[in-house]
mmCIF file of C-alpha atoms in Angstrom:
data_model
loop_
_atom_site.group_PDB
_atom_site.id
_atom_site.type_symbol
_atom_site.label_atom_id
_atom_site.label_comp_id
_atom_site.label_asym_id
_atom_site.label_seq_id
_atom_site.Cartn_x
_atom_site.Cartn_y
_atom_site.Cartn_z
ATOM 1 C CA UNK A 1 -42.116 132.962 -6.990
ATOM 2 C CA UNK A 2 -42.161 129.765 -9.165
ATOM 3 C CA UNK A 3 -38.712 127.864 -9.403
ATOM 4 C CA UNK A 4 -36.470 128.367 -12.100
ATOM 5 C CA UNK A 5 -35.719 126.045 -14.509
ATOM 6 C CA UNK A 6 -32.026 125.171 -14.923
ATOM 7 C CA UNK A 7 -29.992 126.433 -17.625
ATOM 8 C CA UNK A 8 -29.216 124.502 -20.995
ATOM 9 C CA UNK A 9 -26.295 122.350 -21.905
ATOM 10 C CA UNK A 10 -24.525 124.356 -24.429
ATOM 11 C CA UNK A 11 -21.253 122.987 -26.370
ATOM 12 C CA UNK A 12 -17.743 123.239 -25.213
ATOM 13 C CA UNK A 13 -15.896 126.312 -25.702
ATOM 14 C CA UNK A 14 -12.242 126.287 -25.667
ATOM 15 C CA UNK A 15 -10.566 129.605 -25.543
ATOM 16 C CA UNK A 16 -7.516 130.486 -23.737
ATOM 17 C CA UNK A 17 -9.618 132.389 -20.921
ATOM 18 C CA UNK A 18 -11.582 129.185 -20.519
ATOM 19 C CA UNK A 19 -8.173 127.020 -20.054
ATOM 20 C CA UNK A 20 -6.372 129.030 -17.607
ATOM 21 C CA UNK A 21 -9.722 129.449 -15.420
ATOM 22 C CA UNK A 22 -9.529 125.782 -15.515
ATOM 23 C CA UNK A 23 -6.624 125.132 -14.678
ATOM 24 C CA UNK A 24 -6.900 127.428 -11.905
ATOM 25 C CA UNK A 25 -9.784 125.299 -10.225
ATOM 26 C CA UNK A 26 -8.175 122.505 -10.923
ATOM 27 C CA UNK A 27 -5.530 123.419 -8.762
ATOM 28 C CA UNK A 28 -7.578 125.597 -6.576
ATOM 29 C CA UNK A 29 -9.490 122.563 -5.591
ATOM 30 C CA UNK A 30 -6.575 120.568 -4.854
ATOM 31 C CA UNK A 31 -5.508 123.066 -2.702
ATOM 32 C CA UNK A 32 -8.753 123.831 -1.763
ATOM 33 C CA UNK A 33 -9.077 120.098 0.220
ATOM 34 C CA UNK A 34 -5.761 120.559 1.419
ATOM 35 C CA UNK A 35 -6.823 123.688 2.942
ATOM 36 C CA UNK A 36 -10.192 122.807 4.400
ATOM 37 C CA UNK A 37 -8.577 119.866 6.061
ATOM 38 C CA UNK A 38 -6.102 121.774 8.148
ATOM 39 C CA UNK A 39 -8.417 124.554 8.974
ATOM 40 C CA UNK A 40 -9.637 124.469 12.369
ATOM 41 C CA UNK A 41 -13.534 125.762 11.949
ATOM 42 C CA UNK A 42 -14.488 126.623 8.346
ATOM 43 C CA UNK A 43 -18.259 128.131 9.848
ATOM 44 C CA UNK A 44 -18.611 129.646 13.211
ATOM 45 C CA UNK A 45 -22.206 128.831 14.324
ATOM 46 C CA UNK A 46 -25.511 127.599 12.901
ATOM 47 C CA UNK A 47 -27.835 130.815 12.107
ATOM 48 C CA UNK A 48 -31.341 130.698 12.564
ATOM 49 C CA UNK A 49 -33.107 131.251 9.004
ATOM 50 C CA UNK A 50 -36.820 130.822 7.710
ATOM 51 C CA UNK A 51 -37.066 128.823 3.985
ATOM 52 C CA UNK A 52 -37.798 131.469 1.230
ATOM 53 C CA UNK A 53 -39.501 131.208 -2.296
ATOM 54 C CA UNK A 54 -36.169 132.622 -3.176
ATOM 55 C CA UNK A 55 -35.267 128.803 -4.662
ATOM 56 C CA UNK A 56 -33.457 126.602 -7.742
ATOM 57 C CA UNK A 57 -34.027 123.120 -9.187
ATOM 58 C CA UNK A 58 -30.160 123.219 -9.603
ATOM 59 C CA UNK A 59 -27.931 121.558 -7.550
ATOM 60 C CA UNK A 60 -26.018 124.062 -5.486
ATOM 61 C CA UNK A 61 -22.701 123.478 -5.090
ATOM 62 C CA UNK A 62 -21.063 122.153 -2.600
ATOM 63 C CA UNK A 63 -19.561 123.528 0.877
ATOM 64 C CA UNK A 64 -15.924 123.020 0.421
ATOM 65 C CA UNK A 65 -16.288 124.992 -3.014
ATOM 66 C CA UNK A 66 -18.317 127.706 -1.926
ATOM 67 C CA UNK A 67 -15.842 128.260 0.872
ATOM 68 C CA UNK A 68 -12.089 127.303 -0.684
ATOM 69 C CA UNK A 69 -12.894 129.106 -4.717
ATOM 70 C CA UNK A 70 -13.447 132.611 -3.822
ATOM 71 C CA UNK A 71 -12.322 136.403 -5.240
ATOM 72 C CA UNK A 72 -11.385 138.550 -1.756
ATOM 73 C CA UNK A 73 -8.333 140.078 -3.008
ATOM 74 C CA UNK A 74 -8.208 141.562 1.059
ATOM 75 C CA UNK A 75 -6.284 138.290 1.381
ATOM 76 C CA UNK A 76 -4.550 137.525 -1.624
ATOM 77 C CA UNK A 77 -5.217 137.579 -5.520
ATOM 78 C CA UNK A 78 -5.161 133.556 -5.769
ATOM 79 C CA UNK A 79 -8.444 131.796 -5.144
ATOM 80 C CA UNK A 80 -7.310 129.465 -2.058
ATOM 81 C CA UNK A 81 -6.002 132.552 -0.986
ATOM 82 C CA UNK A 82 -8.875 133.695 1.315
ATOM 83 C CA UNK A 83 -9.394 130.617 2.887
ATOM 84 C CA UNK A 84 -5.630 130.022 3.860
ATOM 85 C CA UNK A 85 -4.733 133.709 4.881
ATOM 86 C CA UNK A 86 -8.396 134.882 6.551
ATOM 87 C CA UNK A 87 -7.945 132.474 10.133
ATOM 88 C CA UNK A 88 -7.133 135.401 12.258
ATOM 89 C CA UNK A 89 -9.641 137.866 10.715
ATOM 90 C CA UNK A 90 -11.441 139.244 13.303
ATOM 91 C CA UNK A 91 -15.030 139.561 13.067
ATOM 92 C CA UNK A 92 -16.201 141.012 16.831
ATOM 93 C CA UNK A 93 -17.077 143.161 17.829
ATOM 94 C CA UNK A 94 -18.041 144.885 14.475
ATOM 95 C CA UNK A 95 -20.313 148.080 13.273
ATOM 96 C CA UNK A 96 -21.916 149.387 10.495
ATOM 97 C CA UNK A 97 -22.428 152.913 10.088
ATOM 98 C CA UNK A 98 -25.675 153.336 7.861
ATOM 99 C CA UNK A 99 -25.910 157.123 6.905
ATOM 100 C CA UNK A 100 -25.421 159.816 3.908
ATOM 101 C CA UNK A 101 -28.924 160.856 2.819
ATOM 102 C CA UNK A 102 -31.168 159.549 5.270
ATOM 103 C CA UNK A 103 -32.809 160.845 7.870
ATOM 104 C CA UNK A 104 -31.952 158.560 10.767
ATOM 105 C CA UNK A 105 -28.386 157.980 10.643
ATOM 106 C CA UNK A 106 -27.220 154.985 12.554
ATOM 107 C CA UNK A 107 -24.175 152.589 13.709
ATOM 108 C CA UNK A 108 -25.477 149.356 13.936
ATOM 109 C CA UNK A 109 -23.494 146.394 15.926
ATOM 110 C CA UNK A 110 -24.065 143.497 13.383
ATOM 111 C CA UNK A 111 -25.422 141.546 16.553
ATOM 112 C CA UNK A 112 -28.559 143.639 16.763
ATOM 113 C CA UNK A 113 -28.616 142.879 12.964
ATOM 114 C CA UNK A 114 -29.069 139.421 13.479
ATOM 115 C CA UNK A 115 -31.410 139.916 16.645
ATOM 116 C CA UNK A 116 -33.257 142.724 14.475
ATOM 117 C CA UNK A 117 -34.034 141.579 11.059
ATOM 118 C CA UNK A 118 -35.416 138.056 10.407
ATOM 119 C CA UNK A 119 -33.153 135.861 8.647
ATOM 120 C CA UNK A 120 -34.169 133.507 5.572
ATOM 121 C CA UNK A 121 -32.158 131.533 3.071
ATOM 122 C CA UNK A 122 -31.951 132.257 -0.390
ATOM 123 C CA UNK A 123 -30.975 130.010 -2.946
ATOM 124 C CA UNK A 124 -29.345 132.192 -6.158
ATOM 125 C CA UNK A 125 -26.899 131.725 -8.873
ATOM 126 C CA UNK A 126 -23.764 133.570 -8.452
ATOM 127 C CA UNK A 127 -21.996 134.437 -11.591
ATOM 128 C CA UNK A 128 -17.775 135.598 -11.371
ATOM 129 C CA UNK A 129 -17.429 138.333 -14.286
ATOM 130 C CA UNK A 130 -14.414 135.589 -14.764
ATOM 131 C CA UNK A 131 -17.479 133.512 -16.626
ATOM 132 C CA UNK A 132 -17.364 130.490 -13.555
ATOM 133 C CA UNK A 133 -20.773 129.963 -11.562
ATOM 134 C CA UNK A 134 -21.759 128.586 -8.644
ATOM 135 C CA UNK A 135 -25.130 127.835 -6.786
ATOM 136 C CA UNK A 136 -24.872 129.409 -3.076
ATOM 137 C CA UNK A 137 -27.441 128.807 -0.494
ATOM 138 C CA UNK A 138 -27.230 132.059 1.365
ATOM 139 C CA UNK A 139 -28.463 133.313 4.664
ATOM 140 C CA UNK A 140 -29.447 137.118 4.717
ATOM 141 C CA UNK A 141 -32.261 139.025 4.825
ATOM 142 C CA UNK A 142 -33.134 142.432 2.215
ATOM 143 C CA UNK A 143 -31.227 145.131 1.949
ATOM 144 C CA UNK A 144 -34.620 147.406 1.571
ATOM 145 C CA UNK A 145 -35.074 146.448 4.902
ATOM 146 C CA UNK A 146 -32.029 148.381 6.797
ATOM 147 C CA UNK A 147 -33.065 150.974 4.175
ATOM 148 C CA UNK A 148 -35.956 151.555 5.613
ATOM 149 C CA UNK A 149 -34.773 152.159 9.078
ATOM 150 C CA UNK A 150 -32.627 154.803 8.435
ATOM 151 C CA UNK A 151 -35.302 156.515 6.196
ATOM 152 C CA UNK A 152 -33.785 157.943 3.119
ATOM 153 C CA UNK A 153 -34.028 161.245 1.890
ATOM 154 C CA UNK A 154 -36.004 162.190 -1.265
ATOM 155 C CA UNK A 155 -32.512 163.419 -3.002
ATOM 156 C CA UNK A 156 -31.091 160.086 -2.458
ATOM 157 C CA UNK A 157 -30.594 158.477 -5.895
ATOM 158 C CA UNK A 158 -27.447 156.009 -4.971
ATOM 159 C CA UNK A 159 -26.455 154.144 -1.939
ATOM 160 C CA UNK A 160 -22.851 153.436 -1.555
ATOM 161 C CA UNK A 161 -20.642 150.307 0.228
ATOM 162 C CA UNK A 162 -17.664 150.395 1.488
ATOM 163 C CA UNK A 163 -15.085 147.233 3.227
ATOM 164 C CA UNK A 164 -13.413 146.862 6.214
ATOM 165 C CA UNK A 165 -9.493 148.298 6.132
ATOM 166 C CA UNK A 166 -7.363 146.359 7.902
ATOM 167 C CA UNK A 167 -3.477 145.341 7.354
ATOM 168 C CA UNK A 168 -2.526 143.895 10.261
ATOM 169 C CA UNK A 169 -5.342 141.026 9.758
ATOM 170 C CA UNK A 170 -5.601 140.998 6.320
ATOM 171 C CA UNK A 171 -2.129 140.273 3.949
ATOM 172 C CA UNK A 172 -3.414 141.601 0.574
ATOM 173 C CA UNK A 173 -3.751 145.327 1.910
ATOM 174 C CA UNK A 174 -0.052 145.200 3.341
ATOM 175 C CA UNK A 175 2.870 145.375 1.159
ATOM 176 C CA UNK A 176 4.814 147.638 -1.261
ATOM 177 C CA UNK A 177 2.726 146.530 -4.521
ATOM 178 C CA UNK A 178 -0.863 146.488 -4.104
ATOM 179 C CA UNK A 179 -3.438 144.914 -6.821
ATOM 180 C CA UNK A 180 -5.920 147.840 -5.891
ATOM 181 C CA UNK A 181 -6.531 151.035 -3.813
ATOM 182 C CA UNK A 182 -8.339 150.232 -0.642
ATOM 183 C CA UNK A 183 -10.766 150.243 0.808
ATOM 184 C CA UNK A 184 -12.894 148.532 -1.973
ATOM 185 C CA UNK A 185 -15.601 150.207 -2.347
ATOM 186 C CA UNK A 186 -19.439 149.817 -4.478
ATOM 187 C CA UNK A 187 -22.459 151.030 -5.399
ATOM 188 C CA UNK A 188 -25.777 150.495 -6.401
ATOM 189 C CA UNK A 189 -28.883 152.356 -8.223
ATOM 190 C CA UNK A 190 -31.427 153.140 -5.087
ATOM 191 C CA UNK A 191 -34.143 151.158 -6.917
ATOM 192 C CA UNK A 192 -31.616 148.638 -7.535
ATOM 193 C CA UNK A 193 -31.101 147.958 -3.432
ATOM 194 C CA UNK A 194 -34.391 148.191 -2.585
ATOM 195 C CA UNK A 195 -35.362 145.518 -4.912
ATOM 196 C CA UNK A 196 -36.289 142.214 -3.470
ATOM 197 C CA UNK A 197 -33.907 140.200 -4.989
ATOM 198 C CA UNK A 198 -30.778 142.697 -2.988
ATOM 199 C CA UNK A 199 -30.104 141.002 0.156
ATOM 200 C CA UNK A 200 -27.543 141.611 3.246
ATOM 201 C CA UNK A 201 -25.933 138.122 3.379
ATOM 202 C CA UNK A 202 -24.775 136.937 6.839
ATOM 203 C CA UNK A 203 -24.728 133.222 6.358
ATOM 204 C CA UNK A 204 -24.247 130.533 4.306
ATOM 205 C CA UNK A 205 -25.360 126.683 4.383
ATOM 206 C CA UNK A 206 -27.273 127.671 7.285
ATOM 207 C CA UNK A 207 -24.041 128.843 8.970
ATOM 208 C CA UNK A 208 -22.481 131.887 9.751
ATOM 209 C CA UNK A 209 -20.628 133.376 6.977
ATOM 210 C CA UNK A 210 -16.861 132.432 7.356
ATOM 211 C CA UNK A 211 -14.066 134.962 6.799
ATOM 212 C CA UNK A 212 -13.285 133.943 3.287
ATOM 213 C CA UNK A 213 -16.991 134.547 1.898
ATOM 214 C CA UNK A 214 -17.053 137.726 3.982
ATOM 215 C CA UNK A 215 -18.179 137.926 7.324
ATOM 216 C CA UNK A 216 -19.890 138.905 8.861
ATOM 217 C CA UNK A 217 -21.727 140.877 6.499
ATOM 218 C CA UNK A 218 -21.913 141.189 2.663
ATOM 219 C CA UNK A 219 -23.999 141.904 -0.521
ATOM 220 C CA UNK A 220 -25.539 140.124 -2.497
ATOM 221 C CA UNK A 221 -27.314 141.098 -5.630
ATOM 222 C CA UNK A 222 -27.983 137.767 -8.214
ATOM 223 C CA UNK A 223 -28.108 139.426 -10.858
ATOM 224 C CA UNK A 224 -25.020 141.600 -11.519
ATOM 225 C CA UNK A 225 -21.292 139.894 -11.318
ATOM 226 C CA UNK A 226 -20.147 139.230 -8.609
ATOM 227 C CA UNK A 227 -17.266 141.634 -8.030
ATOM 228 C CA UNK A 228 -20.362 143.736 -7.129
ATOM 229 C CA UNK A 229 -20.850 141.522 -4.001
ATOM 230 C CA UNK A 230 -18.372 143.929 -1.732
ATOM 231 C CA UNK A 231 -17.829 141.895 1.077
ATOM 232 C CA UNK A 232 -16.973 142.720 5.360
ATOM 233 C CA UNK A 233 -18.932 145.819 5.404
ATOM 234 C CA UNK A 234 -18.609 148.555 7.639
ATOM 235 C CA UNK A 235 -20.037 151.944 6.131
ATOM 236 C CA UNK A 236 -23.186 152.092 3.696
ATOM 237 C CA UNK A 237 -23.620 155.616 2.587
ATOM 238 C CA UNK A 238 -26.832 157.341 0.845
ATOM 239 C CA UNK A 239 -25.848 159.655 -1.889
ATOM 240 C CA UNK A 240 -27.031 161.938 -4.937
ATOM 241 C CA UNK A 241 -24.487 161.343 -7.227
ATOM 242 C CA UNK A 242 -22.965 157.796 -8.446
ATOM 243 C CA UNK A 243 -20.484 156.676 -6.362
ATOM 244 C CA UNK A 244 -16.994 154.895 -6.947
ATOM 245 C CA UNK A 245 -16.870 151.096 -7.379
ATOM 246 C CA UNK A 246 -13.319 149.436 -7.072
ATOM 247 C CA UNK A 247 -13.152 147.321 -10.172
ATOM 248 C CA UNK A 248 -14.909 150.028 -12.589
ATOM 249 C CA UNK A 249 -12.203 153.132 -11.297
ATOM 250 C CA UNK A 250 -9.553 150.749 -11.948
ATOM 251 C CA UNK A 251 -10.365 149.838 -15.472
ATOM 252 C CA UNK A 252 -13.753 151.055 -16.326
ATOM 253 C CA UNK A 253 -13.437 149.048 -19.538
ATOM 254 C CA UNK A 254 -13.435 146.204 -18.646
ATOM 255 C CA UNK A 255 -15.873 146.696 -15.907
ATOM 256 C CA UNK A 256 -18.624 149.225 -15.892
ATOM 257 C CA UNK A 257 -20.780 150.496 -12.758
ATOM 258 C CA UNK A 258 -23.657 148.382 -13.448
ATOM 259 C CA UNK A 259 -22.017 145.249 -13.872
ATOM 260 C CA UNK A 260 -25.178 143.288 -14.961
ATOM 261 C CA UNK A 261 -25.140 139.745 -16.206
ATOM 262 C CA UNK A 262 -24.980 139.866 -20.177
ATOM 263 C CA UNK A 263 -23.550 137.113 -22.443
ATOM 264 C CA UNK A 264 -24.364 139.691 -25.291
ATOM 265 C CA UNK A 265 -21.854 141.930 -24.142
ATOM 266 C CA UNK A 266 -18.391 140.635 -23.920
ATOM 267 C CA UNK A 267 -15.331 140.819 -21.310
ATOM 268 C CA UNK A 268 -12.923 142.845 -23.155
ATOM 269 C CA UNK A 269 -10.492 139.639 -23.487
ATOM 270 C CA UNK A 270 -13.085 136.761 -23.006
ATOM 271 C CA UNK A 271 -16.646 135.908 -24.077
ATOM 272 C CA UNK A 272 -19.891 136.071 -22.145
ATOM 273 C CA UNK A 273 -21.803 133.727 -23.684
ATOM 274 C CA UNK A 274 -20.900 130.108 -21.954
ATOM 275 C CA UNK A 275 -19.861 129.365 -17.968
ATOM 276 C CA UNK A 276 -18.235 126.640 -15.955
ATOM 277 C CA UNK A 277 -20.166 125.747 -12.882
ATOM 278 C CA UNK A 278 -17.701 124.817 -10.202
ATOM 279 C CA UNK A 279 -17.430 121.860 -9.158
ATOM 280 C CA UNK A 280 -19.528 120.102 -12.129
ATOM 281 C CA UNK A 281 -16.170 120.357 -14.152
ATOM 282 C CA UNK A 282 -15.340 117.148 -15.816
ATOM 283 C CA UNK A 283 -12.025 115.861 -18.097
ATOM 284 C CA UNK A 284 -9.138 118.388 -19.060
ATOM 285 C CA UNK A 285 -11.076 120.877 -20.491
ATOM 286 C CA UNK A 286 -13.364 121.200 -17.758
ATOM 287 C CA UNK A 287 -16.091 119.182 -19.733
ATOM 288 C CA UNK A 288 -19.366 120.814 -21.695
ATOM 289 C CA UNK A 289 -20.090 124.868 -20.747
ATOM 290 C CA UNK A 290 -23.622 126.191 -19.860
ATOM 291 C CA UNK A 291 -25.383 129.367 -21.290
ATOM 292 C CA UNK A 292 -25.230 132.132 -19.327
ATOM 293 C CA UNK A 293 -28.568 133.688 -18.703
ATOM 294 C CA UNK A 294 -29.481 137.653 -19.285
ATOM 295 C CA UNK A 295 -29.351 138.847 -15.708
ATOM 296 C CA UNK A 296 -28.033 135.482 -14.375
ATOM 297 C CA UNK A 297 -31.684 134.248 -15.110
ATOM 298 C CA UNK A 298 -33.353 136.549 -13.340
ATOM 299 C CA UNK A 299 -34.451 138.688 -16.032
ATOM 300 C CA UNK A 300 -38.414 138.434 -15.531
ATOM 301 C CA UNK A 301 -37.689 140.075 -12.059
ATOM 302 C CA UNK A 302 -34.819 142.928 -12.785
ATOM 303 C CA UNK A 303 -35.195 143.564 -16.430
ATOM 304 C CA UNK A 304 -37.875 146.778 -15.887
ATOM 305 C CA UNK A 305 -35.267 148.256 -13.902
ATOM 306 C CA UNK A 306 -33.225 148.999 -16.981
ATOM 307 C CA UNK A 307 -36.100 150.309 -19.288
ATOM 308 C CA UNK A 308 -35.068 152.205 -22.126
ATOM 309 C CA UNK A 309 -31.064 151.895 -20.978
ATOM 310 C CA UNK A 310 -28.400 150.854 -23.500
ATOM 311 C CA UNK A 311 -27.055 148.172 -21.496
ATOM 312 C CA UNK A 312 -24.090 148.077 -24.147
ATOM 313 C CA UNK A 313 -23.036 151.210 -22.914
ATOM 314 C CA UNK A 314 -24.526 150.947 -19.263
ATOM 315 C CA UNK A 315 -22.436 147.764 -18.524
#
């Protein structure tokens, strides 16, 4: 696959979204440093992973972002959050029960995963539905391939995600007033997780994924928003029908099933059309804004999957 060219420079765009996302980095980053500093091990172990044609010419961003700016409202709704309330998240032993429509149902110990399925890094954009960016060197290997050992079943159209449930280790399910109904849950189109592109992510800057970013085993799929990246997994399920997705039951819209990257088809309260790569921020404002790309810039790839769709309506 040839390496994509980075996105243009497009003009600053100062909306009220776009200042209270800044200011939020602003002080996530702060905090974010703060954080980093007093935590003990931000990555567990190095992880073993071949170099893909999966790659960017942009700069990816850096480790302390990656790990300190994240959405995992498991822990808390703030984006330093994660990092600060994930430390005694624990992450073995752990399972994966892979079944629904298939014909060879399994649990799966995510150590045979990593044993089992070659690992390779993949460089992708991420892009937050929030309209921030970053560039994440993952470590995972495709989602087709699990897929394929459990065999699906002809009448399998969907295949369904669900994350780990657990109070006691993790503050943001506990409580009287909860931002959402757990356990988060996604989906995706069966052509749409046996694409290529899909990937089981276990790792990240050649390390094992740390708490905050999802360990020990999440999805990623590069060119949909990244709420759809449903992290700590521990039940995928083949099904006929769509299945439930967190984000879309809870306002569907603002957030629709497919979630695709489109800056021709607005947030309900902000625009699509410009992002603010983390970390490249610069001045008050958060300095100039880049164009977002139809599927996150993978469009030559992903686009045939939505033949003939309205993806106004199929958002």
């Amino acid at each position: 696959m040839a390496r994509y060219r980075p996105p243009k420079i497009a003009s600053s765009e100062i909306t009220p979204q776009s200042l209270y996302l800044n200011r939020r980095s602003l002080i996530g980053a702060a905090a974010g440093g703060l954080a980093l500093a007093a935590a003990p091990k931000a990555f567990a172990a190095a992880i073993a992973a071949k170099p893909s044609a999966y790659v960017l010419t942009e700069k990816p961003t850096s480790k302390q972002d990656v790990t300190s700016y994240n959405n995992f409202y498991e822990f808390g709704t703030d984006k330093i959050d994660p990092i600060n309330n994930s430390g005694s998240f624990k992450t073995r032993p752990w399972t994966i029960e892979v079944g629904g429509l298939v014909a060879k149902p399994q649990v799966i110990d995510i150590e045979a995963i990593l044993k089992d399925f070659p690992m390779e890094e993949r460089v992708y954009r991420m892009r937050c539905v929030e309209a921030w960016s970053m560039v994440v060197p993952w470590v995972g290997f495709p989602l087709a391939s699990l897929l394929d050992r459990v065999e699906p079943l002809g009448s399998a159209k969907y295949v369904a995600f669900e994350t780990v449930v657990r109070p006691d280790e993790m503050p943001g399910q506990r409580g009287l007033f909860q931002p959402m109904k757990w356990p988060y849950v996604e989906g995706l189109r069966l052509d749409e997780a046996r694409h290529p592109l899909t990937i089981l992510a276990t790792g990240l800057y050649g390390e094992t994924l740390p708490n905050q970013n999802g360990a020990p085993l999440r999805l990623v799929v590069p060119w949909k928003y990244g709420f759809k990246g449903i992290k700590s997994i521990v039940r995928i399920t083949l099904t006929e029908n769509e299945p439930p997705a967190s984000w879309n039951v809870m306002q569907p819209g603002e957030y629709g099933f497919y979630a695709n990257v489109n800056p021709a088809v607005d947030h309900p309260r902000w625009s699509q059309a410009t992002e603010r790569r983390i970390g490249e921020e610069s001045g008050l404002f958060g300095g100039a804004r880049i164009d977002t790309l139809p599927f996150n810039g993978y469009a030559d790839e992903v686009a045939g999957l939505y033949t003939g769709m309205d993806l106004t309506k199929f958002y």
